[in-house]
Coordinates of C-alpha atoms and ligand atoms in Angstrom, one line a residue:
M1 CA -0.1 -0.1 0.0
F2 CA 1.0 3.7 -0.7
V3 CA 1.2 6.0 2.3
V4 CA 0.4 9.5 1.0
M5 CA 1.8 12.1 3.0
A6 CA 0.3 15.5 3.5
P7 CA 2.2 18.4 1.7
D8 CA 3.3 19.9 5.1
A9 CA 4.3 16.6 6.8
T10 CA 7.3 17.1 8.6
E11 CA 10.6 15.2 8.2
D12 CA 10.1 13.2 11.5
Q13 CA 6.7 12.3 10.7
V14 CA 7.9 10.6 7.5
N15 CA 10.3 8.8 9.3
N16 CA 7.7 7.7 12.0
V17 CA 5.7 6.1 9.3
K18 CA 8.7 4.4 7.8
S19 CA 9.4 2.8 11.4
H20 CA 5.9 1.7 11.7
I21 CA 6.3 0.0 8.2
L22 CA 9.3 -1.4 9.1
A23 CA 7.9 -2.9 12.5
E24 CA 5.3 -4.7 11.0
G25 CA 7.9 -6.8 8.8
L26 CA 7.6 -4.7 5.5
A27 CA 9.9 -2.6 3.4
A28 CA 9.7 1.0 3.0
H29 CA 10.5 2.9 -0.1
E30 CA 9.9 6.8 -0.3
N31 CA 9.2 8.8 -3.3
R32 CA 9.7 12.9 -2.9
G33 CA 7.5 14.1 -5.5
T34 CA 7.3 17.7 -6.2
E35 CA 4.6 17.9 -4.1
R36 CA 4.5 15.4 -1.4
V37 CA 6.1 12.3 -0.3
V38 CA 4.8 9.0 -0.7
V39 CA 5.9 5.8 1.2
A40 CA 5.5 2.4 -0.2
A41 CA 4.7 -0.2 2.0
L42 CA 5.8 -3.3 0.6
G43 CA 5.7 -7.1 1.3
E44 CA 3.1 -9.8 2.1
V45 CA 0.2 -8.4 4.3
G46 CA -2.3 -11.1 3.6
P47 CA -5.4 -10.7 5.9
R48 CA -3.8 -8.0 7.9
K49 CA -4.5 -5.4 5.1
D50 CA -7.5 -3.6 6.7
V51 CA -5.8 -3.5 10.2
L52 CA -2.6 -2.0 8.8
Q53 CA -4.6 0.5 6.2
S54 CA -6.3 2.0 9.0
R55 CA -3.3 2.1 11.3
F56 CA -1.1 3.9 9.1
A57 CA -4.0 6.3 8.1
A58 CA -4.1 7.5 11.7
L59 CA -0.3 8.4 11.8
P60 CA 0.4 12.2 12.1
G61 CA 1.0 13.7 8.8
V62 CA -0.5 10.9 6.9
E63 CA -3.1 12.4 4.1
S64 CA -4.3 8.8 3.0
V65 CA -3.4 5.2 2.6
T66 CA -4.4 3.5 -0.8
P67 CA -4.2 -0.2 -1.5
I68 CA -2.1 -0.9 -4.6
S69 CA -4.2 -3.1 -7.1
R70 CA -1.6 -3.5 -9.6
P71 CA 1.4 -6.3 -8.8
F72 CA 4.0 -3.7 -9.7
K73 CA 4.5 -1.2 -7.3
L74 CA 7.7 1.1 -7.3
T75 CA 7.7 1.0 -11.3
S76 CA 4.1 2.3 -11.1
R77 CA 2.9 5.9 -12.0
E78 CA 1.0 5.8 -9.1
F79 CA 3.7 5.8 -6.8
H80 CA 5.8 8.1 -8.8
P81 CA 4.0 10.1 -11.0
E82 CA 6.9 12.3 -12.2
D83 CA 8.7 10.7 -15.1
T84 CA 12.4 8.8 -13.8
V85 CA 15.1 10.8 -16.1
V86 CA 18.2 8.5 -15.9
R87 CA 21.3 10.5 -16.0
V88 CA 24.8 9.2 -17.1
R89 CA 27.4 11.4 -17.4
D90 CA 26.1 14.4 -19.7
V91 CA 23.4 12.2 -21.0
A92 CA 19.6 12.3 -19.6
I93 CA 17.3 9.6 -20.6
G94 CA 13.6 10.2 -20.3
D95 CA 13.6 14.0 -19.9
G96 CA 11.5 14.4 -23.1
S97 CA 14.6 14.2 -25.7
F98 CA 15.5 11.2 -27.8
T99 CA 18.6 9.4 -27.0
V100 CA 20.3 7.3 -29.6
M101 CA 22.3 4.4 -28.3
A102 CA 24.6 2.9 -31.0
G103 CA 27.6 0.9 -31.7
P104 CA 28.2 -2.9 -32.6
C105 CA 26.4 -5.9 -31.5
S106 CA 29.7 -7.2 -30.3
V107 CA 33.2 -5.8 -29.6
E108 CA 35.2 -7.6 -32.0
S109 CA 38.8 -5.7 -32.1
R110 CA 40.1 -2.4 -31.1
D111 CA 40.0 -1.0 -34.6
Q112 CA 36.1 -2.3 -35.3
L113 CA 35.0 -0.5 -32.0
F114 CA 37.1 2.6 -32.2
E115 CA 35.9 3.1 -36.0
T116 CA 32.4 2.6 -35.3
A117 CA 32.5 4.7 -31.9
E118 CA 33.8 7.6 -33.8
A119 CA 31.5 7.4 -36.5
V120 CA 28.2 6.9 -34.5
A121 CA 29.6 10.1 -32.0
A122 CA 30.4 12.3 -35.1
A123 CA 26.8 11.3 -36.6
G124 CA 25.2 12.5 -33.1
A125 CA 24.6 9.2 -31.1
S126 CA 25.1 9.9 -27.2
V127 CA 25.7 6.4 -25.9
L128 CA 28.1 3.8 -27.0
R129 CA 26.7 0.3 -27.0
G130 CA 28.7 -2.9 -27.4
G131 CA 28.6 -6.3 -26.4
A132 CA 31.7 -7.8 -24.3
F133 CA 30.1 -10.8 -23.0
K134 CA 27.4 -12.4 -25.6
P135 CA 24.4 -14.2 -24.8
R136 CA 24.5 -16.5 -28.2
T137 CA 22.1 -18.9 -29.1
S138 CA 24.7 -21.6 -30.4
P139 CA 27.7 -22.4 -27.9
Y140 CA 30.0 -22.5 -31.2
S141 CA 29.4 -19.0 -32.0
F142 CA 31.6 -16.2 -31.2
Q143 CA 30.8 -15.6 -27.2
G144 CA 32.7 -11.9 -27.2
L145 CA 36.0 -10.8 -25.9
G146 CA 35.3 -10.7 -22.2
L147 CA 37.2 -8.4 -20.0
E148 CA 39.3 -7.3 -23.0
G149 CA 36.2 -6.1 -24.7
L150 CA 35.2 -4.1 -21.4
R151 CA 38.5 -2.5 -21.5
L152 CA 38.2 -1.5 -25.1
L153 CA 34.8 0.3 -24.5
A154 CA 36.3 2.0 -21.5
E155 CA 39.0 3.1 -24.0
A156 CA 36.5 4.2 -26.6
R157 CA 34.7 6.2 -23.9
E158 CA 37.8 8.3 -23.1
R159 CA 38.2 8.8 -27.1
T160 CA 34.7 9.8 -27.5
G161 CA 33.4 11.0 -24.5
L162 CA 30.3 8.6 -25.1
P163 CA 29.2 6.8 -21.7
V164 CA 28.9 3.0 -22.5
V165 CA 26.1 0.2 -22.3
T166 CA 27.0 -3.2 -22.3
E167 CA 25.4 -6.7 -21.2
V168 CA 25.9 -8.6 -18.1
M169 CA 25.0 -12.0 -18.4
E170 CA 25.2 -13.3 -14.8
P171 CA 25.5 -12.3 -10.9
A172 CA 29.1 -13.0 -10.6
Q173 CA 29.9 -10.4 -13.6
V174 CA 28.2 -7.8 -12.3
D175 CA 31.2 -6.1 -10.3
L176 CA 33.2 -6.4 -13.2
V177 CA 31.1 -4.8 -15.7
A178 CA 29.8 -2.1 -13.5
E179 CA 33.6 -1.2 -13.0
Y180 CA 33.9 -0.5 -16.8
A181 CA 30.3 0.4 -17.8
D182 CA 28.0 3.3 -17.4
I183 CA 24.9 1.3 -18.1
L184 CA 24.3 -2.2 -17.2
Q185 CA 22.4 -4.2 -19.9
I186 CA 20.3 -7.3 -19.0
G187 CA 19.4 -9.1 -22.2
A188 CA 16.3 -10.7 -23.2
R189 CA 17.2 -13.9 -22.4
N190 CA 17.8 -12.7 -18.6
M191 CA 14.6 -10.9 -18.1
Q192 CA 13.6 -13.4 -15.5
N193 CA 16.6 -14.3 -14.2
Y194 CA 15.9 -12.9 -10.6
S195 CA 19.2 -13.2 -8.9
L196 CA 20.8 -11.4 -11.6
L197 CA 18.3 -8.3 -11.1
M198 CA 18.7 -8.3 -7.6
A199 CA 22.5 -8.1 -8.2
V200 CA 22.2 -5.0 -10.7
G201 CA 20.1 -3.9 -8.0
R202 CA 22.7 -3.4 -5.8
V203 CA 25.0 -1.6 -7.8
A204 CA 24.9 2.4 -8.4
K205 CA 24.8 2.3 -12.3
P206 CA 21.6 2.6 -14.4
V207 CA 20.2 -0.6 -15.7
L208 CA 18.9 -1.1 -19.6
L209 CA 16.3 -4.1 -18.9
K210 CA 15.2 -5.7 -22.3
R211 CA 12.0 -7.2 -22.6
G212 CA 12.1 -11.2 -22.8
F213 CA 10.9 -12.7 -26.2
A214 CA 8.1 -14.1 -24.5
G215 CA 7.4 -11.5 -21.6
T216 CA 4.2 -9.8 -21.0
I217 CA 4.4 -6.3 -20.0
E218 CA 3.4 -6.9 -16.6
E219 CA 6.2 -9.6 -16.4
W220 CA 8.7 -7.2 -17.8
L221 CA 7.3 -4.5 -15.0
M222 CA 7.8 -7.0 -12.1
A223 CA 11.5 -7.8 -13.5
A224 CA 12.1 -3.8 -13.2
E225 CA 10.2 -4.2 -9.8
Y226 CA 13.1 -6.8 -8.8
V227 CA 15.7 -4.3 -9.8
M228 CA 14.2 -1.2 -8.0
S229 CA 13.1 -3.2 -4.8
S230 CA 16.9 -4.2 -4.5
G231 CA 17.7 -0.4 -4.5
N232 CA 18.3 0.7 -8.0
P233 CA 15.8 3.1 -8.9
N234 CA 17.6 3.8 -12.6
V235 CA 16.1 1.7 -15.0
I236 CA 15.5 2.0 -18.7
L237 CA 13.1 -0.4 -20.5
C238 CA 14.0 -1.5 -23.6
E239 CA 11.4 -2.9 -26.0
R240 CA 13.4 -5.4 -28.5
G241 CA 10.6 -7.2 -30.1
I242 CA 8.7 -10.3 -29.0
R243 CA 8.4 -13.9 -30.6
T244 CA 5.0 -13.9 -32.5
F245 CA 3.9 -16.4 -35.4
E246 CA 5.6 -14.2 -37.8
T247 CA 8.7 -15.3 -39.2
Y248 CA 9.8 -12.9 -41.8
M249 CA 11.5 -10.7 -39.2
R250 CA 13.6 -11.9 -36.5
N251 CA 10.7 -10.7 -33.8
T252 CA 7.9 -8.5 -33.7
L253 CA 8.5 -4.8 -32.4
D254 CA 5.5 -4.1 -29.9
L255 CA 5.5 -0.1 -30.7
G256 CA 2.1 -0.1 -28.6
A257 CA 4.1 -1.0 -25.6
V258 CA 5.8 2.4 -25.6
P259 CA 2.7 4.9 -24.9
L260 CA 1.0 2.0 -22.8
L261 CA 4.3 1.8 -20.5
H262 CA 4.6 5.6 -20.4
H263 CA 1.0 5.5 -18.7
L264 CA 1.6 2.4 -16.4
T265 CA 5.4 3.5 -15.2
H266 CA 7.6 6.3 -14.7
L267 CA 10.6 4.7 -16.3
P268 CA 12.1 5.7 -19.5
V269 CA 11.4 3.5 -22.5
V270 CA 13.6 2.8 -25.6
T271 CA 13.4 0.7 -28.5
D272 CA 15.5 -2.0 -30.3
P273 CA 14.8 -2.1 -34.0
S274 CA 17.7 -4.0 -35.0
H275 CA 17.0 -7.1 -32.9
A276 CA 13.3 -6.6 -33.2
T277 CA 13.5 -7.1 -37.1
G278 CA 16.8 -8.7 -37.9
K279 CA 16.9 -6.8 -40.8
R280 CA 18.9 -3.6 -41.8
V281 CA 16.4 -2.2 -43.9
L282 CA 13.8 -2.3 -41.7
V283 CA 15.5 -0.3 -39.0
K284 CA 15.0 3.4 -40.2
P285 CA 11.2 3.1 -40.8
L286 CA 11.0 1.8 -37.0
V287 CA 13.5 4.1 -35.6
L288 CA 11.1 6.9 -36.9
G289 CA 8.1 5.0 -35.8
S290 CA 9.6 5.1 -32.2
V291 CA 10.2 8.6 -32.0
A292 CA 6.4 8.9 -33.1
V293 CA 5.0 6.7 -30.5
G294 CA 7.2 8.7 -27.8
A295 CA 10.1 6.6 -27.1
D296 CA 12.9 8.0 -25.2
G297 CA 15.4 6.6 -27.4
T298 CA 16.5 3.8 -29.1
L299 CA 19.4 1.1 -29.2
L300 CA 21.1 0.5 -32.7
E301 CA 23.6 -1.9 -33.9
V302 CA 26.1 -0.4 -36.2
H303 CA 29.1 -1.8 -38.1
P304 CA 31.7 -0.4 -40.5
R305 CA 31.6 -3.8 -42.3
P306 CA 28.5 -5.6 -41.6
E307 CA 29.3 -8.5 -43.8
E308 CA 32.2 -9.1 -41.6
A309 CA 30.4 -9.0 -38.5
L310 CA 31.1 -11.8 -36.0
S311 CA 27.5 -11.3 -34.7
D312 CA 24.3 -9.9 -36.1
G313 CA 25.4 -8.4 -39.3
E314 CA 22.3 -8.8 -41.1
Q315 CA 20.6 -6.1 -38.8
S316 CA 23.8 -3.7 -38.5
L317 CA 23.5 -0.6 -39.8
T318 CA 26.2 0.8 -42.0
L319 CA 27.9 3.8 -41.4
P320 CA 26.1 5.6 -44.0
L321 CA 22.6 4.3 -43.2
F322 CA 23.3 5.2 -39.5
G323 CA 24.1 8.9 -40.5
E324 CA 20.8 9.1 -42.7
I325 CA 18.8 7.6 -39.6
M326 CA 20.4 10.4 -37.6
D327 CA 19.5 13.2 -39.7
L328 CA 15.7 12.2 -39.6
V329 CA 15.2 11.8 -35.9
G330 CA 15.4 15.6 -35.0
P331 CA 13.0 16.8 -37.4
V332 CA 10.7 13.9 -36.6
H333 CA 10.8 14.3 -33.2
D334 CA 10.2 18.1 -33.5
A335 CA 7.1 17.3 -35.7
V336 CA 5.4 14.8 -33.5
K337 CA 5.8 17.2 -30.6
S338 CA 4.4 20.2 -32.4
L339 CA 1.5 18.2 -34.6
H340 CA 0.8 15.5 -32.0
G341 CA 1.6 17.1 -28.5
D342 CA 3.3 14.8 -26.1
P343 CA 2.4 11.4 -26.8
V344 CA 3.0 10.3 -23.1
L345 CA 0.2 12.8 -22.0
S346 CA -2.0 11.5 -24.7
A347 CA -1.5 7.9 -23.3
S348 CA -2.4 9.0 -19.8
A349 CA -5.9 10.4 -20.9
L350 CA -6.9 6.8 -22.1
K351 CA -6.9 5.3 -18.4
I352 CA -5.7 1.8 -19.2
G353 CA -6.3 -1.1 -17.0
G354 CA -4.6 -4.5 -17.0
A355 CA -5.7 -7.2 -19.3
K356 CA -8.4 -9.8 -18.0
H357 CA -6.9 -13.0 -17.7
Ligands
PEP1 C1 22.2 -7.4 -27.8 O1 21.9 -6.1 -27.4 O2 23.3 -7.7 -28.6 C2 21.2 -8.8 -27.4 C3 22.0 -9.8 -27.5 O3 20.1 -8.3 -27.4 P1 19.0 -9.1 -26.8 O4 19.0 -9.7 -25.3 O5 17.8 -8.2 -27.3 O6 18.9 -10.4 -27.7
MN2 MN1 23.0 -8.0 -31.5

């Protein structure tokens, strides 16, 4: 349940509410909004629900107590009405701008990474992507350069000034990857790896959480809830396509998820048209579609010679094609904002509820 404090509640009153929540064996998480503090009391309450609700409501400084009907709590708009803006170095994700994160699927060599990093930086990307630990479908495929890849990413950051996002595949790797990366990526295959989610929840680096191939929006938000409830509020959701009956494309990009998520959650939402389509020629229209539906950014695979790529060459953009996309993002973003208003606000007018199961 959410304990909503009165606008003039004192610090002591907020602390008192938190100690009552803890004394009941629940966890207390607070959100300091522009007008008031909301304290979430989280944990199994079972039949104590009504008693606890009236007990908390009677505490000094409390304005109201609302039960939470949705299974996701800290990720919900109800808990945190303002948009979360994830800041990493000079980049803000979720502040109304459109952030382009670009780079190779895998870090393959110093030359390949630096050539790509310099080109995407020059074309206007603001975050560099690149996999060092690669989750490959086949154990015989290139598995990534590991630590050497992380070192090259850190060097590329020094050369270009771009913060770096890279995947972490298991809890034992979290500290190492966090030492080199600015944003920790959780791949689609690990969306429900709860021990990994809790491990990245304990470090002070933002997390880019990809949607699983078969993850519902609610399961995806519950995965984000694991990260947030472990102590990390900086989660970016990445729609990277889900598996459907369609086979022409690698996956199906669920663009509708973007405005829906903006209604349900305060977390920033980006798309990944590269993994969603698996085809280079389909990336440009889906980047523009992502801008139009109000995404906070996009994650794109780029390779100077895609035909030589050790992974995901078919979907990797050439440097000229990446440049073409970058030239279109700004004008489409401005046009959508001026013609359509903020797609996020239009979504919030829809009063969207959960699906009936
Ligand atoms: C990637 O970003 O290179 C990747 C492996 O993505 P996903 O987890 O979405 O398949
Ligand atoms: Mn890839």
